Short mmCIF file of C-alpha atoms in Angstrom, two decimals:
data_model
loop_
_atom_site.label_atom_id
_atom_site.label_comp_id
_atom_site.label_asym_id
_atom_site.label_seq_id
_atom_site.Cartn_x
_atom_site.Cartn_y
_atom_site.Cartn_z
CA ASP A 1 0.00 0.00 0.00
CA GLN A 2 1.59 3.22 -1.19
CA GLN A 3 1.88 5.65 1.72
CA VAL A 4 3.33 8.42 -0.42
CA LYS A 5 1.66 9.13 -3.73
CA GLN A 6 2.60 11.21 -6.71
CA ASN A 7 -0.42 11.01 -8.96
CA SER A 8 1.10 12.81 -11.93
CA PRO A 9 3.64 10.61 -13.71
CA SER A 10 4.74 13.47 -15.94
CA LEU A 11 4.62 17.23 -16.29
CA SER A 12 5.72 19.53 -19.12
CA VAL A 13 6.40 23.22 -18.56
CA GLN A 14 7.76 26.04 -20.67
CA GLU A 15 11.12 27.47 -19.69
CA GLY A 16 10.71 30.44 -17.37
CA ARG A 17 7.30 29.37 -16.11
CA ILE A 18 6.45 27.78 -12.77
CA SER A 19 6.59 24.01 -12.25
CA ILE A 20 4.36 22.59 -9.53
CA LEU A 21 4.87 19.00 -8.47
CA ASN A 22 2.41 17.45 -6.05
CA CYS A 23 2.62 14.73 -3.44
CA ASP A 24 0.04 13.21 -1.08
CA TYR A 25 0.62 10.99 1.91
CA THR A 26 -1.63 8.82 4.03
CA ASN A 27 0.36 8.23 7.23
CA SER A 28 -0.39 10.92 9.82
CA MET A 29 2.78 9.91 11.72
CA PHE A 30 5.02 11.32 8.99
CA ASP A 31 6.72 14.46 10.21
CA TYR A 32 9.55 15.06 7.77
CA PHE A 33 9.33 15.38 4.02
CA LEU A 34 11.93 15.55 1.32
CA TRP A 35 12.21 16.00 -2.42
CA TYR A 36 14.85 14.21 -4.45
CA LYS A 37 15.79 14.81 -8.05
CA LYS A 38 16.99 12.06 -10.35
CA TYR A 39 18.64 12.25 -13.74
CA PRO A 40 18.82 9.17 -16.01
CA ALA A 41 21.52 6.67 -15.08
CA GLU A 42 22.25 8.53 -11.84
CA GLY A 43 21.17 8.10 -8.27
CA PRO A 44 18.68 10.46 -6.62
CA THR A 45 20.09 13.67 -5.19
CA PHE A 46 18.58 15.60 -2.32
CA LEU A 47 16.83 18.81 -3.27
CA ILE A 48 14.88 20.29 -0.37
CA SER A 49 13.11 19.21 2.80
CA ILE A 50 10.49 20.42 5.25
CA SER A 51 9.61 19.54 8.81
CA SER A 52 5.99 19.22 9.89
CA ILE A 53 6.38 22.22 12.19
CA LYS A 54 6.65 24.42 9.11
CA ASP A 55 4.33 24.99 6.18
CA LYS A 56 6.90 26.40 3.77
CA ASN A 57 10.60 26.09 3.07
CA GLU A 58 12.45 27.97 0.39
CA ASP A 59 15.84 27.43 -1.24
CA GLY A 60 16.58 29.60 -4.23
CA ARG A 61 14.21 28.70 -7.05
CA PHE A 62 12.75 25.79 -5.08
CA THR A 63 9.96 26.10 -2.52
CA VAL A 64 8.18 23.27 -0.76
CA PHE A 65 4.74 23.80 0.76
CA LEU A 66 3.18 21.50 3.34
CA ASN A 67 -0.53 21.28 4.12
CA LYS A 68 -0.77 18.89 7.06
CA SER A 69 -4.55 18.91 7.28
CA ALA A 70 -4.79 17.81 3.66
CA LYS A 71 -1.72 15.53 3.94
CA HIS A 72 -0.37 17.21 0.86
CA LEU A 73 2.89 18.81 -0.15
CA SER A 74 4.04 20.48 -3.30
CA LEU A 75 7.30 21.57 -4.85
CA HIS A 76 7.38 24.83 -6.78
CA ILE A 77 10.21 25.61 -9.17
CA VAL A 78 10.36 29.22 -10.34
CA PRO A 79 11.54 29.96 -12.94
CA SER A 80 11.85 26.56 -14.52
CA GLN A 81 14.99 25.84 -16.51
CA PRO A 82 15.78 23.08 -19.05
CA GLY A 83 18.33 21.67 -16.59
CA ASP A 84 15.48 21.00 -14.19
CA SER A 85 14.22 18.25 -16.49
CA ALA A 86 14.44 15.11 -14.34
CA VAL A 87 12.34 12.74 -12.27
CA TYR A 88 11.32 14.19 -8.92
CA PHE A 89 10.62 11.93 -5.96
CA CYS A 90 8.74 12.94 -2.86
CA ALA A 91 9.73 11.10 0.34
CA ALA A 92 8.48 11.05 3.92
CA SER A 93 9.45 9.66 7.30
CA GLY A 94 8.24 9.46 10.86
CA PHE A 95 10.10 10.46 14.01
CA GLY A 96 12.84 8.00 14.95
CA ALA A 97 12.26 5.86 11.90
CA ASN A 98 15.11 4.65 9.73
CA ASN A 99 13.00 4.36 6.62
CA LEU A 100 12.13 6.86 3.97
CA PHE A 101 8.91 6.18 2.08
CA PHE A 102 9.17 7.32 -1.52
CA GLY A 103 6.53 8.27 -4.02
CA THR A 104 6.56 6.88 -7.54
CA GLY A 105 8.09 10.00 -9.05
CA THR A 106 7.04 12.70 -11.50
CA ARG A 107 9.00 13.23 -14.70
CA LEU A 108 9.39 16.97 -15.31
CA THR A 109 10.23 18.20 -18.78
CA VAL A 110 11.09 21.87 -19.18
CA ILE A 111 10.69 22.94 -22.79
CA PRO A 112 13.16 25.60 -24.01
CA ASN F 1 35.71 12.49 -4.87
CA ALA F 2 33.89 9.20 -5.52
CA GLY F 3 31.06 9.44 -2.95
CA VAL F 4 28.98 6.26 -3.19
CA THR F 5 30.09 3.68 -5.74
CA GLN F 6 28.07 0.62 -6.72
CA THR F 7 29.46 -2.44 -8.47
CA PRO F 8 28.38 -3.73 -10.96
CA LYS F 9 26.27 -1.23 -12.93
CA PHE F 10 24.45 -3.91 -14.93
CA ARG F 11 23.94 -7.62 -14.50
CA VAL F 12 21.83 -10.37 -16.01
CA LEU F 13 21.24 -13.46 -13.87
CA LYS F 14 19.49 -16.72 -14.50
CA THR F 15 16.82 -17.80 -12.05
CA GLY F 16 18.43 -19.57 -9.10
CA GLN F 17 21.85 -17.99 -9.51
CA SER F 18 23.42 -16.00 -6.72
CA MET F 19 25.27 -12.72 -6.74
CA THR F 20 26.53 -9.94 -4.52
CA LEU F 21 26.14 -6.22 -5.11
CA LEU F 22 28.87 -4.09 -3.61
CA CYS F 23 28.44 -0.58 -2.27
CA ALA F 24 31.42 1.49 -1.20
CA GLN F 25 31.43 4.97 0.29
CA ASP F 26 34.40 7.17 1.02
CA MET F 27 32.66 9.77 3.19
CA ASN F 28 33.08 7.94 6.51
CA HIS F 29 29.30 7.70 6.88
CA GLU F 30 27.81 5.62 9.67
CA TYR F 31 24.54 4.76 7.98
CA MET F 32 24.14 2.77 4.77
CA TYR F 33 21.03 1.63 2.92
CA TRP F 34 19.94 -0.58 0.06
CA TYR F 35 16.83 0.40 -1.93
CA ARG F 36 15.15 -1.08 -4.95
CA GLN F 37 13.25 0.91 -7.53
CA ASP F 38 10.47 -0.69 -9.53
CA PRO F 39 8.10 0.87 -12.07
CA GLY F 40 5.08 2.35 -10.33
CA MET F 41 6.50 1.61 -6.87
CA GLY F 42 9.05 4.32 -6.06
CA LEU F 43 12.12 3.39 -4.00
CA ARG F 44 11.67 0.82 -1.25
CA LEU F 45 14.12 0.05 1.54
CA ILE F 46 15.49 -3.50 1.53
CA HIS F 47 18.02 -3.47 4.40
CA TYR F 48 20.04 -0.88 6.21
CA SER F 49 22.97 -0.57 8.60
CA VAL F 50 23.58 1.98 11.34
CA GLY F 51 27.23 1.07 11.77
CA GLU F 52 29.96 -1.46 11.10
CA GLY F 53 28.83 -4.95 12.00
CA THR F 54 25.12 -4.05 12.19
CA THR F 55 22.28 -4.74 9.79
CA ALA F 56 18.51 -4.42 9.97
CA LYS F 57 15.52 -5.24 7.80
CA GLY F 58 13.72 -2.62 5.83
CA GLU F 59 10.41 -2.66 4.03
CA VAL F 60 11.10 -5.48 1.53
CA PRO F 61 13.90 -7.72 2.94
CA ASP F 62 12.77 -11.16 1.75
CA GLY F 63 15.17 -12.89 -0.62
CA TYR F 64 18.11 -10.65 0.29
CA ASN F 65 20.92 -10.73 2.80
CA VAL F 66 23.39 -8.01 3.70
CA SER F 67 26.68 -7.61 5.48
CA ARG F 68 28.60 -4.62 6.81
CA LEU F 69 32.00 -6.02 7.76
CA LYS F 70 33.75 -2.73 7.07
CA LYS F 71 32.38 0.73 7.68
CA GLN F 72 32.89 1.80 4.08
CA ASN F 73 31.26 -1.24 2.46
CA PHE F 74 27.72 -2.58 2.42
CA LEU F 75 27.06 -5.79 0.50
CA LEU F 76 23.69 -6.96 -0.78
CA GLY F 77 23.38 -10.66 -1.57
CA LEU F 78 20.86 -12.62 -3.56
CA GLU F 79 21.21 -16.30 -2.71
CA SER F 80 18.78 -17.64 -5.31
CA ALA F 81 17.67 -14.98 -7.76
CA ALA F 82 14.05 -14.82 -8.87
CA PRO F 83 12.47 -12.84 -11.74
CA SER F 84 10.65 -10.75 -9.11
CA GLN F 85 14.05 -9.38 -8.11
CA THR F 86 14.51 -7.72 -11.48
CA SER F 87 14.90 -4.11 -10.47
CA VAL F 88 17.23 -1.15 -10.17
CA TYR F 89 19.11 -1.23 -6.88
CA PHE F 90 20.38 1.89 -5.17
CA CYS F 91 22.78 2.13 -2.29
CA ALA F 92 22.83 5.22 -0.09
CA SER F 93 24.82 6.47 2.86
CA SER F 94 24.46 9.23 5.42
CA ARG F 95 26.22 10.66 8.45
CA ARG F 96 23.21 9.95 10.62
CA GLN F 97 19.64 8.75 10.27
CA VAL F 98 18.64 9.74 6.77
CA THR F 99 15.16 10.40 8.03
CA ARG F 100 16.28 13.23 10.29
CA ARG F 101 18.92 14.97 8.25
CA PRO F 102 18.92 14.93 4.47
CA GLU F 103 22.57 14.15 3.88
CA ALA F 104 21.76 10.90 2.12
CA PHE F 105 24.02 10.31 -0.86
CA PHE F 106 22.98 7.75 -3.44
CA GLY F 107 25.05 5.61 -5.77
CA GLN F 108 24.37 5.53 -9.49
CA GLY F 109 22.36 2.32 -9.30
CA THR F 110 22.68 -1.30 -10.43
CA ARG F 111 20.27 -2.57 -13.05
CA LEU F 112 19.64 -6.26 -12.41
CA THR F 113 17.65 -8.51 -14.71
CA VAL F 114 16.75 -12.04 -13.67
CA VAL F 115 15.66 -14.28 -16.55
#
């Protein structure tokens, strides 16, 4: 049973516009959320995270929003660049746990 | 600066064969992890280790064994490969629990096909 869901397998955006990637989770014990970025033939690389005590975290062009009541988080990329084209994974964990639960990923294509 | 290195990058096995995937990290990390990635499933944790000589089961441990004899190495073994183990395997390491601090570094992956 998938505890972290990314319902959009793919997303295409024009260069310079905003990319919004969405993620839903079902486990109310999750208190830490991360986004990873993955290029083909490479391992995932950490992008940005957010703790459940916050509802927003920003790092340059990347902002993650957390809506705990809706069990939903989103990643905003502004402005989108062709180099952002990759698969983005949402991940979540609970306090003291050693496991990260990953979503299925969203493939972002930024069109020049 | 190698980071996390996985060996081999590709492998084709026949059902019933055994093999070992090697993960090596040069960052002196305490924690190491093995994940598998399957279409439509995301990454799932197989086994992990919180230090040299320790191992623990993750979300999908059946059919796999692991060993952490040296701090820098984490081995994943398949004793009798099955087609259901066809997947891309990722090793990761971190300075502490990856769930609390996001310093997890992933290897480039091993694509395993069991026929």
